[in-house]
Coordinates of C-alpha atoms in Angstrom, one line a residue:
X18 CA -132.9 109.4 40.4
X19 CA -130.9 106.1 40.7
X20 CA -133.6 104.4 38.5
X21 CA -133.3 107.1 35.8
X22 CA -129.5 106.9 35.8
X23 CA -129.7 103.2 35.4
X24 CA -131.9 103.6 32.3
X25 CA -129.6 106.1 30.9
X26 CA -126.5 103.7 31.3
X27 CA -128.2 100.6 30.0
X28 CA -129.4 102.7 27.0
X29 CA -125.8 103.7 26.2
X30 CA -124.5 100.2 26.5
X31 CA -127.4 98.9 24.3
X32 CA -126.6 101.3 21.6
X33 CA -122.8 100.5 21.7
X34 CA -123.3 96.9 21.8
X35 CA -125.5 96.7 18.8
X36 CA -123.6 99.6 16.8
X37 CA -121.9 98.7 13.6
X38 CA -119.8 101.1 11.7
X39 CA -120.9 104.7 12.4
X40 CA -121.5 105.6 8.7
X41 CA -121.6 103.7 5.3
X42 CA -120.9 106.4 3.0
X43 CA -118.3 106.7 0.1
X44 CA -117.9 110.4 0.9
X45 CA -116.4 109.4 4.4
X46 CA -113.2 108.5 2.3
X47 CA -112.4 112.3 2.3
X48 CA -110.8 114.4 5.0
X49 CA -111.6 112.9 8.6
X50 CA -114.9 111.3 7.6
X51 CA -118.5 112.4 7.3
X52 CA -119.8 114.5 10.1
X53 CA -121.6 112.4 12.4
X54 CA -123.2 114.8 15.0
X55 CA -125.7 117.0 13.8
X56 CA -127.6 117.8 17.0
X57 CA -129.9 115.9 19.4
X58 CA -132.9 114.1 18.1
X59 CA -135.0 117.1 18.9
X60 CA -132.7 119.3 16.8
X61 CA -132.6 117.0 13.8
X62 CA -136.4 116.6 13.9
X63 CA -136.7 120.1 13.3
X64 CA -134.3 120.2 10.2
X65 CA -131.2 120.6 12.4
X66 CA -132.3 123.8 14.2
X67 CA -130.5 124.4 17.3
X68 CA -131.4 127.9 18.5
X69 CA -134.6 126.8 20.7
X70 CA -133.7 126.0 24.1
X71 CA -136.1 125.0 27.0
X72 CA -136.0 123.6 30.6
X73 CA -136.3 119.8 29.8
X74 CA -133.9 119.2 26.8
X75 CA -130.1 119.4 26.7
X76 CA -128.9 121.4 23.7
X77 CA -125.5 120.2 22.6
X78 CA -125.0 122.8 19.8
X79 CA -125.1 126.0 22.0
X80 CA -123.4 126.0 25.4
X81 CA -125.2 129.0 26.4
X82 CA -128.2 126.8 26.9
X83 CA -126.7 125.1 29.9
X84 CA -127.8 128.3 32.1
X85 CA -130.8 129.4 30.1
X86 CA -133.3 131.6 32.0
X87 CA -136.1 128.9 31.5
X88 CA -134.3 126.8 34.1
X89 CA -135.4 129.2 36.9
X90 CA -139.2 129.2 35.8
X91 CA -141.3 126.8 34.2
X92 CA -141.9 124.1 35.2
X93 CA -140.3 124.6 38.6
X94 CA -141.4 127.9 39.5
X95 CA -138.2 128.9 41.2
X96 CA -138.3 126.2 43.7
X97 CA -135.4 124.2 42.1
X98 CA -133.8 123.7 38.7
X99 CA -133.9 120.1 36.9
X100 CA -130.7 118.3 36.2
X101 CA -131.0 117.2 32.6
X102 CA -129.9 113.8 31.3
X103 CA -129.7 113.0 27.4
X104 CA -128.8 109.7 25.5
X105 CA -129.6 109.2 21.7
X106 CA -129.1 106.5 19.0
X107 CA -129.9 106.1 15.3
X108 CA -130.7 103.6 12.6
X109 CA -129.8 104.6 9.1
X110 CA -130.6 103.0 5.8
X111 CA -128.9 104.1 2.8
X112 CA -129.4 103.4 -0.9
X113 CA -126.3 103.8 -3.0
X114 CA -127.1 104.7 -6.6
X115 CA -124.5 105.2 -9.4
X116 CA -124.7 104.9 -13.3
X117 CA -123.5 101.4 -13.2
X118 CA -125.6 99.9 -10.4
X119 CA -127.2 100.1 -7.0
X120 CA -126.5 98.8 -3.4
X121 CA -127.8 99.4 0.1
X122 CA -126.2 99.5 3.5
X123 CA -127.6 99.9 7.0
X124 CA -125.9 101.0 10.3
X125 CA -126.9 101.4 13.9
X126 CA -125.0 103.9 15.9
X127 CA -124.8 105.5 19.5
X128 CA -125.0 109.2 19.0
X129 CA -124.5 111.0 22.3
X130 CA -124.7 110.9 26.1
X131 CA -124.9 114.3 27.9
X132 CA -125.7 115.8 31.3
X133 CA -126.8 119.4 32.2
X134 CA -126.4 120.4 36.0
X135 CA -127.7 123.9 37.3
X136 CA -125.5 125.9 39.7
X137 CA -127.2 129.1 40.3
X138 CA -126.8 131.5 37.5
X139 CA -124.4 129.1 36.1
X140 CA -125.0 125.7 34.4
X141 CA -122.6 123.0 33.5
X142 CA -122.7 120.5 30.8
X143 CA -120.7 117.4 29.9
X144 CA -120.8 114.4 27.6
X145 CA -119.5 112.2 25.0
X146 CA -120.4 112.0 21.4
X147 CA -119.2 110.7 18.0
X148 CA -118.1 113.6 16.0
X149 CA -117.1 112.2 12.4
X150 CA -117.2 108.8 11.2
X151 CA -115.5 106.7 8.4
X152 CA -117.0 103.8 6.9
X153 CA -116.6 102.7 3.3
X154 CA -115.9 99.8 0.8
X155 CA -115.1 101.0 -2.7
X156 CA -113.9 99.4 -5.9
X157 CA -112.9 100.9 -9.3
X158 CA -112.7 99.1 -12.6
X159 CA -110.7 99.0 -15.7
X160 CA -112.2 99.8 -19.0
X161 CA -112.5 96.1 -19.7
X162 CA -114.6 95.7 -16.6
X163 CA -111.8 94.1 -14.5
X164 CA -111.3 95.1 -11.0
X165 CA -108.5 97.6 -10.7
X166 CA -108.6 98.9 -7.0
X167 CA -110.2 98.3 -3.9
X168 CA -110.6 100.8 -0.9
X169 CA -111.6 100.3 2.5
X170 CA -111.9 102.6 5.7
X171 CA -113.2 102.7 9.2
X172 CA -112.9 104.5 12.4
X173 CA -113.6 108.3 13.2
X174 CA -113.3 111.0 15.6
X175 CA -115.1 111.1 19.0
X176 CA -115.6 114.3 21.1
X177 CA -115.7 114.4 24.9
X178 CA -116.8 118.0 26.1
X179 CA -117.2 120.0 29.3
X180 CA -118.9 123.3 29.2
X181 CA -120.2 126.2 31.3
X182 CA -123.1 128.6 30.8
X183 CA -123.9 131.9 32.5
X184 CA -127.2 133.6 32.6
X185 CA -126.4 137.4 32.4
X186 CA -130.0 138.3 32.9
X187 CA -133.4 136.7 32.3
X188 CA -133.0 137.2 28.6
X189 CA -129.3 136.6 27.6
X190 CA -127.1 133.8 28.3
X191 CA -123.5 132.9 27.2
X192 CA -121.5 129.8 27.3
X193 CA -118.3 127.9 26.2
X194 CA -117.6 124.3 25.4
X195 CA -114.2 122.8 25.8
X196 CA -113.9 119.7 23.4
X197 CA -111.4 117.1 23.5
X198 CA -111.3 115.2 20.1
X199 CA -109.8 111.8 19.8
X200 CA -109.9 108.8 17.5
X201 CA -108.4 106.9 14.8
X202 CA -108.9 106.4 11.0
X203 CA -107.9 103.3 9.3
X204 CA -107.8 102.7 5.7
X205 CA -106.3 100.4 3.0
X206 CA -105.6 100.2 -0.6
X207 CA -105.1 97.3 -3.1
X208 CA -104.0 98.0 -6.8
X209 CA -104.7 94.7 -8.8
X210 CA -102.3 93.3 -11.1
X211 CA -103.0 90.9 -14.0
X212 CA -100.7 88.7 -16.2
X213 CA -100.3 88.7 -20.0
X214 CA -103.2 86.3 -20.1
X215 CA -105.4 88.6 -18.2
X216 CA -105.7 86.5 -15.1
X217 CA -105.1 87.8 -11.7
X218 CA -101.5 87.2 -10.4
X219 CA -101.2 85.2 -7.4
X220 CA -99.6 87.9 -5.1
X221 CA -101.0 91.4 -4.7
X222 CA -99.8 94.5 -2.7
X223 CA -101.9 96.4 0.0
X224 CA -101.1 99.7 1.5
X225 CA -102.4 100.0 5.0
X226 CA -102.7 103.4 6.8
X227 CA -103.6 104.4 10.4
X228 CA -103.9 107.8 11.8
X229 CA -104.4 108.3 15.6
X230 CA -106.0 111.7 16.1
X231 CA -106.2 114.0 19.3
X232 CA -106.7 117.7 19.8
X233 CA -108.6 120.4 21.8
X234 CA -111.0 123.1 20.4
X235 CA -113.5 125.4 21.9
X236 CA -117.2 126.3 21.0
X237 CA -118.7 129.7 22.0
X238 CA -122.3 130.4 22.4
X239 CA -125.0 133.1 23.0
X240 CA -128.8 132.8 23.5
X241 CA -131.2 135.6 23.7
X242 CA -135.0 135.5 24.2
X243 CA -137.5 138.2 24.8
X244 CA -141.3 138.6 24.7
X245 CA -142.6 140.6 21.7
X246 CA -145.9 140.9 23.2
X247 CA -148.2 138.9 25.7
X248 CA -148.1 135.8 23.7
X249 CA -145.2 136.0 21.1
X250 CA -141.5 135.5 22.0
X251 CA -138.5 136.0 20.0
X252 CA -135.6 133.5 20.3
X253 CA -132.2 133.8 18.8
X254 CA -128.8 132.1 19.1
X255 CA -125.3 132.4 17.7
X256 CA -122.2 130.1 18.1
X257 CA -118.6 130.4 16.9
X258 CA -115.9 127.7 16.8
X259 CA -112.5 129.0 16.3
X260 CA -109.9 127.3 13.8
X261 CA -108.1 124.6 15.6
X262 CA -105.8 121.6 14.9
X263 CA -105.7 117.8 15.4
X264 CA -102.3 116.2 15.9
X265 CA -102.2 112.9 13.9
X266 CA -99.7 110.2 14.6
X267 CA -99.3 108.0 11.6
X268 CA -98.4 104.4 10.5
X269 CA -98.0 103.1 7.2
X270 CA -97.3 99.5 6.0
X271 CA -97.3 97.4 2.9
X272 CA -98.4 93.9 2.9
X273 CA -98.3 91.0 0.4
X274 CA -101.5 89.3 0.1
X275 CA -103.3 86.4 -1.7
X276 CA -107.0 86.9 -2.6
X277 CA -109.4 84.0 -2.7
X278 CA -111.0 84.4 -6.2
X279 CA -114.3 82.8 -5.0
X280 CA -114.9 84.7 -1.6
X281 CA -112.6 87.8 -2.2
X282 CA -111.1 87.0 1.1
X283 CA -107.7 88.5 1.7
X284 CA -104.8 86.5 3.3
X285 CA -101.8 88.2 4.4
X286 CA -98.5 86.8 3.6
X287 CA -95.9 89.4 5.0
X288 CA -95.9 93.0 6.0
X289 CA -93.2 95.7 5.9
X290 CA -93.5 98.9 7.9
X291 CA -92.7 102.1 6.1
X292 CA -90.3 104.9 7.5
X293 CA -92.4 107.8 7.8
X294 CA -89.8 109.8 9.8
X295 CA -87.8 110.1 6.7
X296 CA -90.5 112.1 4.8
X297 CA -91.6 114.0 7.9
X298 CA -95.1 112.4 8.1
X299 CA -94.7 110.4 11.2
X300 CA -96.4 113.2 13.1
X301 CA -98.6 115.6 11.4
X302 CA -101.2 118.3 12.1
X303 CA -104.6 118.6 10.4
X304 CA -106.4 121.9 10.4
X305 CA -110.2 121.9 11.6
X306 CA -111.7 125.0 10.1
X307 CA -113.7 127.6 12.0
X308 CA -117.6 127.2 12.1
X309 CA -120.4 129.9 12.9
X310 CA -124.1 129.6 13.1
X311 CA -126.8 132.2 13.5
X312 CA -130.5 131.9 13.6
X313 CA -133.7 133.4 15.0
X314 CA -137.4 132.5 15.4
X315 CA -140.6 133.3 16.9
X316 CA -143.3 131.5 18.9
X317 CA -145.9 131.3 21.6
X318 CA -144.1 129.6 24.8
X319 CA -145.2 125.9 25.5
X320 CA -147.4 126.1 22.2
X321 CA -145.6 126.4 19.1
X322 CA -142.0 127.8 17.5
X323 CA -140.9 128.4 14.0
X324 CA -137.3 129.6 13.0
X325 CA -134.4 129.4 10.5
X326 CA -130.6 129.0 11.0
X327 CA -127.7 129.6 8.8
X328 CA -124.3 127.8 9.5
X329 CA -121.0 128.6 7.8
X330 CA -117.8 126.6 8.1
X331 CA -114.3 127.7 6.6
X332 CA -113.9 124.1 5.0
X333 CA -111.5 125.6 2.3
X334 CA -108.9 125.8 5.1
X335 CA -108.9 122.0 6.0
X336 CA -105.7 120.3 5.6
X337 CA -104.4 116.6 5.9
X338 CA -100.6 116.3 4.8
X339 CA -100.7 112.6 5.1
X340 CA -103.4 112.1 2.6
X341 CA -104.4 113.9 -0.5
X342 CA -106.6 113.3 -3.5
X343 CA -106.1 114.8 -6.9
X344 CA -109.7 114.9 -8.0
X345 CA -111.1 116.3 -4.9
X346 CA -110.8 119.5 -3.0
X347 CA -112.5 121.3 0.0
X348 CA -114.5 124.3 -0.4
X349 CA -116.4 126.4 2.2
X350 CA -119.4 124.5 3.6
X351 CA -122.7 126.0 4.5
X352 CA -126.3 124.7 5.8
X353 CA -129.8 126.5 6.0
X354 CA -132.1 124.9 8.4
X355 CA -135.9 125.7 8.6
X356 CA -138.1 123.9 11.4
X357 CA -140.4 124.3 14.3
X358 CA -142.6 122.5 16.6
X359 CA -146.2 122.5 17.9
X360 CA -147.8 121.4 21.2
X361 CA -151.6 121.2 21.3
X362 CA -152.1 121.5 25.1
X363 CA -149.0 121.0 27.2
X364 CA -151.0 120.7 30.5
X365 CA -153.8 118.4 29.2
X366 CA -154.1 115.5 31.9
X367 CA -156.9 113.8 30.0
X368 CA -155.6 113.7 26.5
X369 CA -152.0 112.2 26.0
X370 CA -151.6 113.1 22.5
X371 CA -152.3 116.8 23.2
X372 CA -149.1 116.7 25.3
X373 CA -147.0 115.4 22.6
X374 CA -144.6 117.7 20.8
X375 CA -145.0 117.5 17.0
X376 CA -141.7 118.6 15.3
X377 CA -140.9 119.1 11.5
X378 CA -138.2 120.8 9.3
X379 CA -135.9 120.5 6.4
X380 CA -132.3 121.4 5.5
X381 CA -130.1 122.4 2.6
X382 CA -126.4 121.8 2.9
X383 CA -123.4 122.3 0.9
X384 CA -121.0 119.9 2.4
X385 CA -117.8 121.6 1.4
X386 CA -116.6 118.7 -0.8
X387 CA -116.1 119.0 -4.4
X388 CA -115.3 115.8 -6.5
X389 CA -114.6 115.9 -10.4
X390 CA -115.7 119.7 -10.1
X391 CA -119.2 118.5 -8.7
X392 CA -120.4 120.0 -5.5
X393 CA -121.6 117.4 -3.1
X394 CA -124.8 118.8 -1.7
X395 CA -127.4 117.3 0.8
X396 CA -131.1 117.8 1.2
X397 CA -133.3 116.4 3.9
X398 CA -136.8 116.5 5.4
X399 CA -137.5 115.5 9.0
X400 CA -140.4 114.9 11.4
X401 CA -140.5 113.9 15.1
X402 CA -142.3 113.4 18.2
X403 CA -141.7 114.3 21.9
X404 CA -143.4 111.7 24.1
X405 CA -144.1 112.7 27.4
X406 CA -142.7 110.0 30.1
X407 CA -143.6 109.6 33.9
X408 CA -141.9 111.9 36.4
X409 CA -140.8 115.5 36.2
X410 CA -141.3 116.2 32.5
X411 CA -139.1 113.4 31.2
X412 CA -139.8 112.6 27.6
X413 CA -138.7 110.3 24.8
X414 CA -138.1 111.5 21.5
X415 CA -138.4 109.9 18.0
X416 CA -137.3 111.4 14.8
X417 CA -137.5 110.5 11.2
X418 CA -135.4 111.9 8.3
X419 CA -135.2 111.2 4.6
X420 CA -133.1 112.9 1.9
X421 CA -130.3 112.6 -0.5
X422 CA -126.6 113.4 -0.6
X423 CA -124.5 113.6 -3.7
X424 CA -125.0 113.1 -7.3
X425 CA -124.6 110.6 -10.1
X426 CA -123.1 113.1 -12.4
X427 CA -119.3 112.5 -13.3
X428 CA -119.4 108.8 -12.3
X429 CA -120.2 109.8 -8.6
X430 CA -122.5 108.3 -6.0
X431 CA -125.9 109.5 -4.9
X432 CA -126.8 108.3 -1.3
X433 CA -130.7 108.1 -0.7
X434 CA -130.8 108.0 3.3
X435 CA -133.6 107.3 5.7
X436 CA -132.7 107.8 9.3
X437 CA -134.7 106.8 12.5
X438 CA -133.3 108.6 15.7
X439 CA -134.4 107.9 19.3
X440 CA -133.5 109.6 22.5
X441 CA -134.4 109.9 26.3
X442 CA -134.3 113.2 28.0
X443 CA -134.7 112.6 31.6
X444 CA -135.1 115.3 34.3
X445 CA -134.9 115.4 38.0
X446 CA -134.4 117.9 41.0
X447 CA -131.0 117.9 43.0
X448 CA -130.1 119.9 45.9
X449 CA -133.8 120.3 47.3
X450 CA -134.3 121.5 50.8
X451 CA -136.0 119.0 53.1
X452 CA -139.4 119.9 54.3
X453 CA -139.1 117.5 57.1
X454 CA -136.2 116.3 59.2

């Protein structure tokens, strides 16, 4: 057990120490950033499908899974239930394409750390994960090609959670997560000024904004499984997160800067703090919209599974008083995920690759963002492997995802992304009765 805990903590430290900004997307300019967490590696390898639960993986999208009935059966036959650990990270390569040019950005990030502990008919889960992420560097040009504005942003919102699940009977489980959201978002904007000769003047002005965010929200979940016949099993899931708020403590300042024409490096001359109290913007509240997902699928236990899931988020209710953009608005968001897995022979001891879990899926998403009357959509395909490790059904998971987000219409940017995801799912027995004293 101690060795496995060390592996988890070393993996967390490694992901964090090598992490760059959590995202490199111009669309993270809007709201509180791009949604960072879209499920574990196992979920994302099946197109984001999160309705399936089993005894050896932590499902962070549905708290009902903390006390799923499988925990009392395979693979422990009622003797004890496994404590589950999960840690994951990812590498992303994003090609940015517009009508005027192309660019590429890479990011490496820590994605989640979680623990699921069994307690009789109950199960408890807790962990930490990045929820949203901000990371962009944008420039706008005048009609003559000269630089008019430069925008930069970084930060995001993290989520620490603790949840409880309860197994009502062998088929039905319910659960709830309590989430503490926290983090900060920093952004700056420069409006370039030119003289009558067309040359950049010596001093420029930069606006600096920072919002420190915090707030609580809940996530409710339900999971239901039943055998349709001797082989086929129906699996279904439902989650709902009510509307909540984030408290934002804001600061704003204006700096006089000098920009090196060769390196574009900015040198600050002096800074003046803005009085946000006078405008009522020192402390504001952001509305986080409600979210609901429902899905179902069928399969043969320990052999194969295929399912679909629909997610709806009332994003049109999102609001941020400190920051507004005239050419963009939020509309209701939705996602359709289709995916599944296949295991050739889970108990084969002579053929390793027969015990591997092969996953695949795809998703279609309306992100809930409209810019210049263009809906920002996302499409992705994913594949993954669940690789058995030594010990009690621990495994490593590798996922590969590619797709696109956005469009080049209306002078917007299309992102062509490739994501590589890695995770460890470690399991062990606690609270076992000793056979010998």
